[in-house]
Coordinates of C-alpha atoms and ligand atoms in Angstrom, one line a residue:
M1099 CA -99.2 -26.8 -75.5
T1100 CA -99.0 -30.2 -77.0
T1101 CA -101.6 -32.9 -76.4
D1102 CA -99.3 -34.7 -73.9
E1103 CA -98.6 -31.5 -72.0
L1104 CA -102.3 -30.6 -71.9
I1105 CA -103.2 -34.1 -70.6
T1106 CA -100.5 -34.0 -67.9
L1107 CA -101.7 -30.6 -66.7
S1108 CA -105.3 -31.7 -66.8
N1109 CA -104.5 -34.7 -64.7
K1110 CA -102.7 -32.5 -62.2
I1111 CA -105.1 -29.6 -61.7
I1112 CA -108.6 -30.9 -62.6
M1113 CA -110.3 -33.0 -59.9
A1114 CA -110.0 -36.7 -60.7
T1115 CA -113.7 -37.4 -60.9
Y1116 CA -113.5 -38.8 -64.5
R1117 CA -111.6 -41.6 -66.0
R1118 CA -110.8 -39.7 -69.2
F1119 CA -109.6 -41.0 -72.6
P1120 CA -106.2 -39.6 -73.5
V1121 CA -107.5 -37.3 -76.2
V1122 CA -108.3 -33.6 -76.3
L1123 CA -111.3 -32.8 -78.6
V1124 CA -111.1 -29.3 -80.0
R1125 CA -113.7 -29.0 -82.8
G1126 CA -116.9 -30.5 -84.0
E1127 CA -119.2 -30.4 -87.0
G1128 CA -122.3 -32.6 -87.5
T1129 CA -121.5 -36.2 -86.6
R1130 CA -117.7 -35.5 -86.6
V1131 CA -115.2 -34.3 -84.0
W1132 CA -111.5 -33.6 -84.3
D1133 CA -108.8 -33.9 -81.6
K1134 CA -105.9 -31.5 -81.1
D1135 CA -103.6 -33.5 -83.4
G1136 CA -106.1 -33.3 -86.3
K1137 CA -107.5 -36.8 -86.0
E1138 CA -111.1 -37.2 -87.1
Y1139 CA -113.7 -39.2 -85.2
I1140 CA -117.2 -40.2 -85.9
D1141 CA -119.1 -39.3 -82.8
F1142 CA -121.7 -41.8 -81.5
V1143 CA -121.4 -40.5 -78.0
A1144 CA -122.6 -36.9 -78.9
G1145 CA -121.7 -35.7 -75.4
I1146 CA -123.8 -38.6 -74.0
A1147 CA -127.0 -37.9 -75.9
V1148 CA -126.5 -34.1 -75.7
C1149 CA -125.6 -32.9 -79.2
S1150 CA -128.7 -34.2 -80.8
L1151 CA -128.5 -31.9 -83.8
G1152 CA -124.8 -32.7 -84.2
H1153 CA -121.9 -30.4 -83.4
S1154 CA -122.1 -26.7 -84.5
H1155 CA -125.6 -26.9 -85.9
P1156 CA -126.0 -23.6 -87.9
K1157 CA -129.5 -22.8 -86.4
V1158 CA -128.3 -23.2 -82.9
I1159 CA -125.1 -21.2 -83.5
E1160 CA -127.1 -18.4 -85.0
A1161 CA -129.6 -18.4 -82.2
I1162 CA -126.9 -18.2 -79.5
A1163 CA -124.8 -15.6 -81.3
K1164 CA -127.9 -13.4 -82.0
Q1165 CA -129.2 -13.6 -78.4
A1166 CA -125.7 -13.0 -77.0
G1167 CA -125.8 -9.6 -78.7
I1168 CA -129.2 -8.7 -77.3
L1169 CA -129.5 -10.0 -73.7
T1170 CA -127.5 -12.8 -72.1
H1171 CA -128.8 -12.9 -68.5
V1172 CA -131.3 -11.2 -66.3
S1173 CA -132.6 -12.4 -63.0
N1174 CA -135.8 -14.4 -62.6
L1175 CA -137.0 -11.5 -60.5
Y1176 CA -138.2 -10.3 -64.0
H1177 CA -140.2 -11.8 -66.8
I1178 CA -138.0 -13.1 -69.6
E1179 CA -139.4 -13.2 -73.1
P1180 CA -137.4 -16.1 -74.6
Q1181 CA -138.2 -18.1 -71.5
I1182 CA -141.9 -17.5 -72.0
T1183 CA -141.6 -18.4 -75.7
Y1184 CA -139.8 -21.7 -75.0
A1185 CA -142.2 -22.6 -72.1
R1186 CA -145.1 -22.1 -74.5
I1187 CA -143.5 -24.4 -77.1
L1188 CA -143.1 -27.1 -74.3
V1189 CA -146.6 -26.9 -72.9
E1190 CA -148.1 -26.9 -76.4
N1191 CA -146.3 -30.0 -77.3
S1192 CA -146.5 -32.1 -74.1
F1193 CA -148.8 -33.2 -71.2
A1194 CA -147.6 -30.3 -69.1
D1195 CA -149.3 -27.0 -68.1
R1196 CA -146.3 -25.5 -66.3
V1197 CA -142.5 -25.4 -66.7
F1198 CA -139.5 -24.8 -64.3
F1199 CA -136.1 -24.1 -65.7
C1200 CA -132.7 -25.0 -64.3
N1201 CA -129.3 -26.0 -65.6
S1202 CA -128.8 -29.8 -65.5
G1203 CA -130.4 -33.2 -65.2
A1204 CA -129.6 -33.6 -61.5
E1205 CA -131.1 -30.2 -60.8
A1206 CA -134.3 -31.0 -62.7
N1207 CA -134.6 -34.2 -60.7
E1208 CA -133.9 -32.4 -57.5
A1209 CA -136.7 -29.9 -58.4
A1210 CA -139.0 -32.9 -59.1
I1211 CA -138.2 -34.5 -55.8
K1212 CA -139.0 -31.2 -54.0
L1213 CA -142.2 -30.6 -55.9
A1214 CA -143.4 -34.2 -55.2
R1215 CA -142.7 -33.7 -51.5
K1216 CA -144.3 -30.3 -51.4
Y1217 CA -147.4 -31.5 -53.2
A1218 CA -147.8 -34.4 -50.8
H1219 CA -147.1 -32.1 -47.8
E1220 CA -150.0 -29.9 -48.7
R1221 CA -152.3 -32.9 -48.6
T1222 CA -150.9 -34.9 -45.6
K1223 CA -149.0 -32.4 -43.5
G1224 CA -145.7 -34.2 -43.9
D1225 CA -146.7 -37.9 -43.4
Q1226 CA -146.2 -38.8 -47.0
Y1227 CA -142.8 -38.1 -48.5
E1228 CA -141.3 -41.4 -49.7
L1229 CA -140.4 -41.9 -53.4
I1230 CA -140.1 -45.3 -54.9
T1231 CA -137.3 -45.5 -57.5
M1232 CA -135.8 -48.3 -59.5
K1233 CA -132.7 -50.4 -59.1
D1234 CA -130.0 -49.7 -61.7
S1235 CA -131.6 -46.3 -62.3
F1236 CA -129.6 -43.1 -62.7
H1237 CA -130.9 -39.7 -61.6
G1238 CA -127.8 -37.5 -61.1
R1239 CA -125.0 -36.7 -58.6
T1240 CA -126.4 -34.3 -56.0
L1241 CA -127.1 -35.8 -52.6
A1242 CA -130.8 -36.3 -53.2
T1243 CA -130.3 -37.6 -56.7
I1244 CA -127.6 -40.1 -55.8
T1245 CA -130.1 -41.3 -53.2
A1246 CA -132.8 -41.6 -55.8
T1247 CA -130.4 -43.5 -58.0
G1248 CA -130.8 -47.2 -57.2
Q1249 CA -127.1 -48.1 -57.4
T1250 CA -125.0 -48.2 -54.2
K1251 CA -121.7 -47.5 -56.2
F1252 CA -122.8 -43.9 -56.5
Q1253 CA -123.7 -43.6 -52.8
I1254 CA -120.7 -45.1 -51.0
G1255 CA -118.8 -42.6 -48.9
F1256 CA -121.4 -39.9 -49.0
A1257 CA -123.5 -40.8 -46.0
P1258 CA -125.7 -39.6 -44.4
L1259 CA -128.0 -39.6 -47.4
P1260 CA -131.4 -37.9 -47.3
E1261 CA -134.3 -40.1 -46.1
G1262 CA -137.3 -41.1 -48.1
F1263 CA -136.2 -43.3 -51.0
K1264 CA -137.0 -47.0 -51.5
Y1265 CA -135.9 -49.2 -54.5
V1266 CA -137.6 -51.9 -56.4
P1267 CA -136.5 -53.8 -59.6
F1268 CA -137.3 -52.1 -62.9
N1269 CA -140.0 -53.6 -65.0
E1270 CA -141.5 -55.7 -62.1
I1271 CA -145.0 -54.7 -61.1
P1272 CA -145.6 -57.0 -58.0
A1273 CA -142.4 -55.7 -56.3
L1274 CA -143.5 -52.1 -56.9
E1275 CA -147.0 -52.8 -55.5
S1276 CA -145.7 -54.4 -52.4
A1277 CA -143.3 -51.5 -51.8
I1278 CA -146.1 -48.9 -51.5
T1279 CA -146.9 -47.8 -48.0
E1280 CA -148.9 -44.9 -46.5
K1281 CA -145.7 -42.9 -46.6
T1282 CA -145.3 -43.2 -50.4
C1283 CA -145.9 -40.0 -52.4
G1284 CA -144.7 -41.0 -55.8
I1285 CA -142.8 -43.3 -58.2
M1286 CA -139.8 -41.9 -60.1
L1287 CA -138.3 -43.8 -63.0
E1288 CA -136.7 -43.5 -66.4
P1289 CA -139.0 -44.8 -69.2
I1290 CA -135.9 -46.5 -70.6
Q1291 CA -132.9 -47.0 -68.3
G1292 CA -129.9 -45.3 -69.9
E1293 CA -126.9 -45.6 -67.6
G1294 CA -128.4 -48.9 -66.3
G1295 CA -127.6 -50.5 -69.6
I1296 CA -130.3 -49.4 -72.2
K1297 CA -133.1 -51.4 -70.5
I1298 CA -136.4 -51.2 -72.2
P1299 CA -139.5 -52.2 -70.1
D1300 CA -142.4 -54.4 -71.3
A1301 CA -144.9 -52.6 -73.5
D1302 CA -147.5 -52.3 -70.8
Y1303 CA -145.2 -51.7 -67.8
L1304 CA -145.5 -47.9 -67.7
K1305 CA -149.3 -48.2 -68.3
K1306 CA -149.5 -50.4 -65.2
V1307 CA -147.3 -47.9 -63.2
R1308 CA -149.7 -45.2 -64.2
E1309 CA -152.7 -47.3 -63.1
I1310 CA -151.1 -47.9 -59.7
C1311 CA -150.4 -44.2 -59.3
D1312 CA -154.0 -43.3 -60.1
E1313 CA -155.4 -45.9 -57.8
K1314 CA -153.2 -45.0 -54.8
G1315 CA -153.0 -41.2 -55.4
L1316 CA -149.3 -41.2 -56.2
L1317 CA -147.3 -39.0 -58.5
M1318 CA -145.7 -40.5 -61.6
I1319 CA -142.4 -38.8 -62.2
L1320 CA -140.5 -39.7 -65.4
D1321 CA -136.8 -38.9 -65.7
E1322 CA -136.5 -38.2 -69.5
V1323 CA -133.1 -36.5 -69.1
Q1324 CA -131.5 -39.0 -71.5
V1325 CA -134.4 -40.2 -73.6
G1326 CA -136.4 -37.0 -74.0
M1327 CA -136.2 -34.5 -76.9
G1328 CA -136.6 -36.9 -79.8
R1329 CA -134.0 -39.5 -78.9
T1330 CA -136.6 -42.4 -79.0
G1331 CA -138.4 -41.2 -82.2
T1332 CA -141.1 -39.2 -80.5
L1333 CA -140.5 -35.9 -78.8
F1334 CA -140.9 -37.5 -75.4
A1335 CA -140.5 -41.2 -74.6
Y1336 CA -143.7 -41.4 -72.6
E1337 CA -145.7 -40.8 -75.8
Q1338 CA -144.6 -44.3 -77.0
F1339 CA -146.1 -46.0 -73.9
G1340 CA -149.5 -44.4 -74.2
I1341 CA -149.5 -42.6 -70.9
K1342 CA -149.4 -39.2 -69.4
P1343 CA -147.0 -38.6 -66.4
D1344 CA -147.5 -36.0 -63.7
I1345 CA -143.9 -34.7 -63.8
V1346 CA -141.2 -35.0 -66.4
T1347 CA -137.6 -33.9 -66.2
L1348 CA -135.4 -33.1 -69.2
A1349 CA -131.8 -31.9 -69.7
K1350 CA -129.2 -33.5 -71.9
A1351 CA -130.4 -32.6 -75.4
V1352 CA -132.5 -29.6 -74.6
G1353 CA -130.0 -26.9 -75.6
N1354 CA -127.9 -29.1 -78.0
G1355 CA -124.9 -28.6 -75.7
F1356 CA -125.9 -25.4 -74.0
P1357 CA -126.6 -26.4 -70.4
V1358 CA -130.4 -26.4 -69.7
G1359 CA -132.5 -28.4 -67.3
V1360 CA -136.3 -28.5 -67.4
M1361 CA -139.1 -29.8 -65.1
L1362 CA -142.5 -30.2 -66.7
A1363 CA -145.7 -30.7 -64.6
T1364 CA -149.5 -30.6 -64.7
E1365 CA -151.2 -27.5 -63.2
K1366 CA -152.6 -29.6 -60.3
V1367 CA -149.1 -30.7 -59.2
A1368 CA -147.2 -27.5 -60.1
S1369 CA -149.6 -25.4 -57.9
A1370 CA -147.7 -26.8 -54.9
F1371 CA -144.8 -24.5 -55.8
Q1372 CA -145.5 -20.9 -54.7
P1373 CA -143.1 -17.9 -54.7
G1374 CA -140.1 -18.6 -52.6
N1375 CA -140.4 -22.4 -52.7
H1376 CA -137.7 -23.1 -55.4
A1377 CA -135.4 -21.1 -57.6
S1378 CA -132.3 -21.0 -59.8
T1379 CA -130.1 -18.0 -60.7
F1380 CA -129.3 -19.1 -64.2
G1381 CA -132.4 -21.2 -64.9
G1382 CA -134.1 -20.2 -68.1
N1383 CA -131.8 -17.3 -68.9
P1384 CA -132.2 -15.7 -72.3
L1385 CA -129.1 -17.3 -73.9
A1386 CA -130.1 -20.8 -72.7
M1387 CA -133.6 -20.3 -73.9
A1388 CA -132.5 -19.1 -77.4
A1389 CA -130.4 -22.3 -77.8
S1390 CA -133.3 -24.4 -76.5
I1391 CA -135.9 -22.8 -78.9
A1392 CA -133.7 -23.3 -81.9
T1393 CA -133.0 -26.9 -80.9
M1394 CA -136.6 -27.9 -80.3
E1395 CA -138.0 -26.2 -83.4
T1396 CA -135.4 -28.0 -85.5
I1397 CA -136.2 -31.3 -83.9
M1398 CA -139.9 -30.8 -84.5
H1399 CA -139.9 -29.3 -88.0
D1400 CA -136.8 -30.5 -89.9
G1401 CA -137.7 -34.2 -90.3
V1402 CA -135.5 -35.1 -87.4
L1403 CA -138.0 -37.4 -85.7
D1404 CA -138.5 -39.4 -88.9
N1405 CA -134.8 -39.7 -89.3
V1406 CA -134.5 -41.1 -85.7
V1407 CA -137.1 -43.8 -86.5
K1408 CA -135.4 -44.8 -89.8
M1409 CA -131.8 -44.6 -88.7
G1410 CA -132.6 -46.3 -85.4
E1411 CA -134.0 -49.3 -87.3
Y1412 CA -131.1 -49.2 -89.6
L1413 CA -128.5 -49.1 -86.8
R1414 CA -130.2 -52.0 -84.9
T1415 CA -130.4 -54.1 -88.1
K1416 CA -126.7 -53.6 -88.9
L1417 CA -125.9 -54.5 -85.3
Q1418 CA -128.0 -57.6 -85.4
E1419 CA -126.1 -58.6 -88.5
L1420 CA -122.9 -58.1 -86.6
K1421 CA -124.2 -60.2 -83.8
R1422 CA -124.5 -63.2 -86.2
T1423 CA -120.7 -63.1 -86.8
H1424 CA -119.5 -62.1 -83.4
S1425 CA -120.4 -64.3 -80.4
L1426 CA -119.1 -61.5 -78.2
I1427 CA -122.5 -59.7 -78.7
K1428 CA -125.2 -61.1 -76.5
E1429 CA -128.1 -58.8 -77.3
I1430 CA -129.0 -55.7 -79.2
R1431 CA -131.7 -53.5 -77.8
G1432 CA -132.9 -49.9 -78.2
R1433 CA -135.6 -47.5 -79.2
G1434 CA -135.0 -44.9 -81.9
L1435 CA -131.4 -43.7 -81.5
I1436 CA -130.7 -45.0 -78.0
V1437 CA -129.2 -48.4 -78.7
G1438 CA -127.2 -50.8 -76.6
A1439 CA -125.2 -53.9 -77.5
E1440 CA -124.8 -56.1 -74.5
L1441 CA -121.6 -58.1 -74.6
T1442 CA -120.5 -61.3 -72.9
V1443 CA -117.4 -59.4 -71.8
E1444 CA -116.5 -56.0 -70.3
G1445 CA -116.7 -53.3 -73.0
T1446 CA -113.6 -51.2 -72.2
D1447 CA -111.2 -52.7 -74.7
I1448 CA -113.8 -52.5 -77.5
V1449 CA -114.4 -48.9 -76.8
A1450 CA -110.7 -48.1 -76.8
G1451 CA -110.2 -50.1 -80.0
C1452 CA -113.0 -48.2 -81.7
M1453 CA -111.5 -44.9 -80.6
E1454 CA -108.2 -45.9 -82.1
K1455 CA -109.9 -46.4 -85.4
G1456 CA -111.9 -43.2 -85.3
L1457 CA -115.2 -44.1 -83.7
L1458 CA -116.4 -42.7 -80.4
I1459 CA -118.8 -44.9 -78.4
N1460 CA -119.0 -45.6 -74.7
C1461 CA -119.8 -48.4 -72.4
T1462 CA -122.4 -48.4 -69.7
S1463 CA -123.2 -50.8 -66.9
G1464 CA -119.8 -52.6 -67.5
N1465 CA -120.7 -54.6 -70.6
V1466 CA -123.2 -52.6 -72.7
L1467 CA -121.9 -50.6 -75.6
R1468 CA -124.0 -47.5 -75.9
F1469 CA -124.8 -45.8 -79.3
V1470 CA -126.4 -42.4 -78.9
P1471 CA -125.4 -40.7 -82.2
P1472 CA -126.7 -37.2 -83.2
L1473 CA -130.3 -37.5 -84.3
I1474 CA -129.3 -36.2 -87.7
V1475 CA -127.0 -39.2 -88.3
E1476 CA -127.0 -40.7 -91.9
K1477 CA -126.8 -44.2 -93.3
S1478 CA -123.3 -43.7 -94.4
D1479 CA -122.2 -42.7 -90.9
I1480 CA -123.8 -45.9 -89.5
D1481 CA -122.1 -48.0 -92.1
I1482 CA -118.7 -46.5 -91.2
A1483 CA -119.4 -46.9 -87.4
V1484 CA -120.6 -50.5 -87.7
G1485 CA -117.7 -51.3 -90.0
I1486 CA -115.2 -50.1 -87.4
L1487 CA -116.9 -52.1 -84.7
D1488 CA -116.8 -55.2 -86.9
E1489 CA -113.0 -54.7 -87.4
V1490 CA -112.4 -54.1 -83.7
M1491 CA -114.4 -57.2 -82.7
A1492 CA -112.6 -59.3 -85.2
G1493 CA -109.5 -58.4 -83.2
Ligands
LIG2826 C1 -127.4 -37.7 -67.4 C2 -128.6 -38.1 -66.6 C3 -128.9 -37.4 -65.4 C4 -128.0 -36.3 -64.8 O1 -127.9 -35.2 -65.6 P1 -126.7 -34.1 -65.3 O2 -127.0 -33.0 -66.3 O3 -125.4 -34.8 -65.4 O4 -126.9 -33.7 -63.9 C5 -130.1 -37.7 -64.7 N1 -130.9 -38.6 -65.2 C6 -130.6 -39.3 -66.3 C7 -131.6 -40.4 -66.8 C8 -129.4 -39.1 -67.0 O5 -129.2 -39.8 -68.1

């Protein structure tokens, strides 16, 4: 089938939940992807912060291929060796004592919401169940996670929504303090808001949230689905804010494109989950774990984190230079390789113009261009990408 025929069929038989670009991507290698007609693109979307080691990373390919020939799936009724191996790597390199595996970010957050409620239930017999979350946050598309998400546009038409969520503005301590009641069991937030427009909190904000949680006996739940696994220059974003959360959720980059969701927790909190309380058929299956182990070991040991810090600075510097010549750019912000360029106009046309010239970026929050390239991106890739953006903005 030709590209046009495929797109026509896609629009006819696949549910219309996405506004898709009119291309069919068929192959990827490193920071590059190719469409069905052979056109090459430099990929600064990376599956939205998923393919952190780039496309077709040899270590991930090898791990998946090898494991596929040994054991693909067995039930969590049994102990699973690659799952134990990966969980050990996670607990040895994080605040956590225990791990739960699932298959996506929404599911990881759903697990975190359930764990927070269960933990509170053991203490208060059900009187404490409310989670405070942030305006402009994003936590996923299940009923509980669209409710946790502080944006009505994701909630309209899906009522009744589950009870027990309350929203406050991100990065504002007084509003958070006054929202806490005797029903509150925890505070759930992204350390850096991704879908909300690459919003970075004040240096001491998360520390203050931690203090409030300690004072009031609340759980601090961090959604690191987008910023975890090295994206910000440290393995986890919380490390940069000098705090330890009680629960962390991960997904996007965990398996470098193989679907994996993770919930990390301390022993104290995790002990609220007992056999029968939560489960996932596919969660932590051998194939998913093989991909995740290869991804995390490469991120930790192949100089990837250093590259994130260096290339993140380089990208932001180049974009700041661009800001001087294009009044369309209002602000550049970011940490490591999650970078946003806030525009004075909607970003749709710029994104389309860049795609035309062979650069994939996307736009979030209406007017924020988002750059989340693979963490293995090189200077020359950034030069090409910023060059294309420069041309497109010059019109
Ligand atoms: C993408 C994302 C999610 C949802 O992840 P899915 O795998 O699409 O369910 C949740 N939280 C944050 C911060 C995200 O960026």
